[in-house]
PDB file of C-alpha atoms in Angstrom:
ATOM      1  CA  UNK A  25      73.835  69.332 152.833  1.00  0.00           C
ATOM      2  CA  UNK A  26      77.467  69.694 154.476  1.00  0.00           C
ATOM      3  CA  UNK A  27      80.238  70.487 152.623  1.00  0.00           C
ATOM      4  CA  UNK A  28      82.780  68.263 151.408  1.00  0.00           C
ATOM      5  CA  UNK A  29      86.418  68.521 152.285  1.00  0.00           C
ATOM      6  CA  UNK A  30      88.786  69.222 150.352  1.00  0.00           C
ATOM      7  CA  UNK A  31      90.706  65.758 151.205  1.00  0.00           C
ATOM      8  CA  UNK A  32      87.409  64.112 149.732  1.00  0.00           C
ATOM      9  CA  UNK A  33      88.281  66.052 146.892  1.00  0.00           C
ATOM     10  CA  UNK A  34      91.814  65.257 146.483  1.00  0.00           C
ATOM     11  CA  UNK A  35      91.407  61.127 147.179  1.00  0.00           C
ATOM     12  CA  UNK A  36      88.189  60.735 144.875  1.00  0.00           C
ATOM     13  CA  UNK A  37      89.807  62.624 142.224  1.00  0.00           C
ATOM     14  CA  UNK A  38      91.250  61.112 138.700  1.00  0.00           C
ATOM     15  CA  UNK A  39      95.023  60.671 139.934  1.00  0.00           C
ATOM     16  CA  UNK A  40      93.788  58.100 142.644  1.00  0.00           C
ATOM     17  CA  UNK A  41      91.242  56.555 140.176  1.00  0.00           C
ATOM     18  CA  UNK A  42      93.827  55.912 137.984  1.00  0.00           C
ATOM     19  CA  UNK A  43      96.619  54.796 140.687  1.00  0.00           C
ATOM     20  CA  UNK A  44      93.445  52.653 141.699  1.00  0.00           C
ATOM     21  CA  UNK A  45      93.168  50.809 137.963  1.00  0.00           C
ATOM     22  CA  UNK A  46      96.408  50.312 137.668  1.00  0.00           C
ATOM     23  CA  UNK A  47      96.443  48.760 140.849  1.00  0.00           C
ATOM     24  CA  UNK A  48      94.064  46.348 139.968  1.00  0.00           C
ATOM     25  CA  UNK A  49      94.965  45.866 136.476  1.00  0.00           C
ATOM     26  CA  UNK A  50      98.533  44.716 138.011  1.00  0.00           C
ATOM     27  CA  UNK A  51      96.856  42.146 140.232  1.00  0.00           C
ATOM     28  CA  UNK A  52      94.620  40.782 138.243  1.00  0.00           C
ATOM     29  CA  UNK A  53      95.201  41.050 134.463  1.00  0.00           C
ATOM     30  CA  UNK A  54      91.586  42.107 133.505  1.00  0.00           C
ATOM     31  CA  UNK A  55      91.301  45.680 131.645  1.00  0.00           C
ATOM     32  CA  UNK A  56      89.803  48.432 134.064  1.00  0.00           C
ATOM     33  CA  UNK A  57      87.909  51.282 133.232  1.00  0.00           C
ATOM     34  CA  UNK A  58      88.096  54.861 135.098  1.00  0.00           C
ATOM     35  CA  UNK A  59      84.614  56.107 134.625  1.00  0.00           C
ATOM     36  CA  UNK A  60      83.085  59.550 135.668  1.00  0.00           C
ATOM     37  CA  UNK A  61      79.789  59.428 137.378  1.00  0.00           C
ATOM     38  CA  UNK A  62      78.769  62.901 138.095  1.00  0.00           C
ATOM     39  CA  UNK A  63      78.409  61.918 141.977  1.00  0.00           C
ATOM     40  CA  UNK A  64      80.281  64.838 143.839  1.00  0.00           C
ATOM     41  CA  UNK A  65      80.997  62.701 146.307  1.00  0.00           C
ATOM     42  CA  UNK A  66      82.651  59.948 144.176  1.00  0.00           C
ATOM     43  CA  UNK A  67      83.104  61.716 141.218  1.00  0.00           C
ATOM     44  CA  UNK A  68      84.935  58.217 139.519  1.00  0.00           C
ATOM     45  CA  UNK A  69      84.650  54.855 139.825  1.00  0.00           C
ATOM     46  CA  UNK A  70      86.902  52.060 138.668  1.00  0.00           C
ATOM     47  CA  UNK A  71      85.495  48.697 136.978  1.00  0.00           C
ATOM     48  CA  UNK A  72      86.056  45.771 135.696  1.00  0.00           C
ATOM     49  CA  UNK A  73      82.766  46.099 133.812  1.00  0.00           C
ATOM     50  CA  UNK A  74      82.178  47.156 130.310  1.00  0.00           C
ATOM     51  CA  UNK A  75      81.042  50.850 130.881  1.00  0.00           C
ATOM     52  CA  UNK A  76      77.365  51.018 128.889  1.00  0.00           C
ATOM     53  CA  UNK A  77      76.512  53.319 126.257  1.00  0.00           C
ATOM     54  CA  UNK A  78      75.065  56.395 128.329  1.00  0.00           C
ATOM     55  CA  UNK A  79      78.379  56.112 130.981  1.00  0.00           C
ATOM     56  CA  UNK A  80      81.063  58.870 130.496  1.00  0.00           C
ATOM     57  CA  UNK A  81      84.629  56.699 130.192  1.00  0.00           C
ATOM     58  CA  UNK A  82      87.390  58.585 130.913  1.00  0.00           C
ATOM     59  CA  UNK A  83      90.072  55.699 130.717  1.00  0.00           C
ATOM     60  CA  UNK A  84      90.827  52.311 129.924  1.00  0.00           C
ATOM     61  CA  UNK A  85      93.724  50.225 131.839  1.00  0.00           C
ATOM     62  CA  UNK A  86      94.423  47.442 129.102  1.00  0.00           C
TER      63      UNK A  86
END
């Protein structure tokens, strides 16, 4: 496997998940959720999308 960079590391972090909810939650009025999926290479995800039971939620944009 090759190693990541460290700018993967920096723009899939938290800070840009969250700038990226926000973002969304701005243009379309719909609560987002900042999830954390254990993927090192996209270690959140944003959704519109109720997060189920066995998903770790880290944040909800309301």
């Amino acid at each position: 496997m090759v190693p990541l960079s460290p700018l993967r590391g920096r723009l899939a972090g938290f800070p840009n998940a969250y700038a990226c909810a926000i973002q969304r939650w701005t243009a379309t009025g719909r609560n987002q959720f900042v999830i954390r999926t254990g993927d090192p290479v996209q270690p959140f995800r944003v959704t519109e999308a109720r997060p189920a039971n066995d998903e770790n939620l880290v944040l909800r944009v309301a």
